Amino acid sequence: MINFIITTLFILFVVYLIVGMNKQILDKNNKDRKKDEIID
């Protein structure tokens, strides 16, 4: 049972990291797009 809890927490942590990285990449892409629009 304890192993199941640890595994669940680990999976949640990994998912949180992946989502966090994707969010940063999306934010960066949005900023780059806004810069391009301003230049146009």
Short mmCIF file of C-alpha atoms in Angstrom, two decimals, residues 7-31:
data_model
loop_
_atom_site.label_atom_id
_atom_site.label_comp_id
_atom_site.label_asym_id
_atom_site.label_seq_id
_atom_site.Cartn_x
_atom_site.Cartn_y
_atom_site.Cartn_z
CA THR A 7 4.28 5.61 -6.98
CA THR A 8 1.17 7.79 -7.30
CA LEU A 9 2.97 10.81 -5.82
CA PHE A 10 5.93 10.24 -8.13
CA ILE A 11 3.68 10.05 -11.21
CA LEU A 12 1.85 13.22 -10.16
CA PHE A 13 5.20 14.97 -9.65
CA VAL A 14 6.45 13.93 -13.11
CA VAL A 15 3.18 15.05 -14.74
CA TYR A 16 3.44 18.38 -12.86
CA LEU A 17 6.98 18.90 -14.17
CA ILE A 18 5.98 18.06 -17.76
CA VAL A 19 2.95 20.40 -17.62
CA GLY A 20 5.13 23.14 -16.11
CA MET A 21 7.71 22.83 -18.89
CA ASN A 22 5.03 22.83 -21.58
CA LYS A 23 3.45 25.94 -20.04
CA GLN A 24 6.79 27.76 -20.09
CA ILE A 25 7.33 26.79 -23.75
CA LEU A 26 3.81 27.97 -24.68
CA ASP A 27 4.32 31.28 -22.82
CA LYS A 28 7.64 31.78 -24.63
CA ASN A 29 6.03 31.06 -28.02
CA ASN A 30 3.22 33.52 -27.26
CA LYS A 31 5.74 36.24 -26.36
#
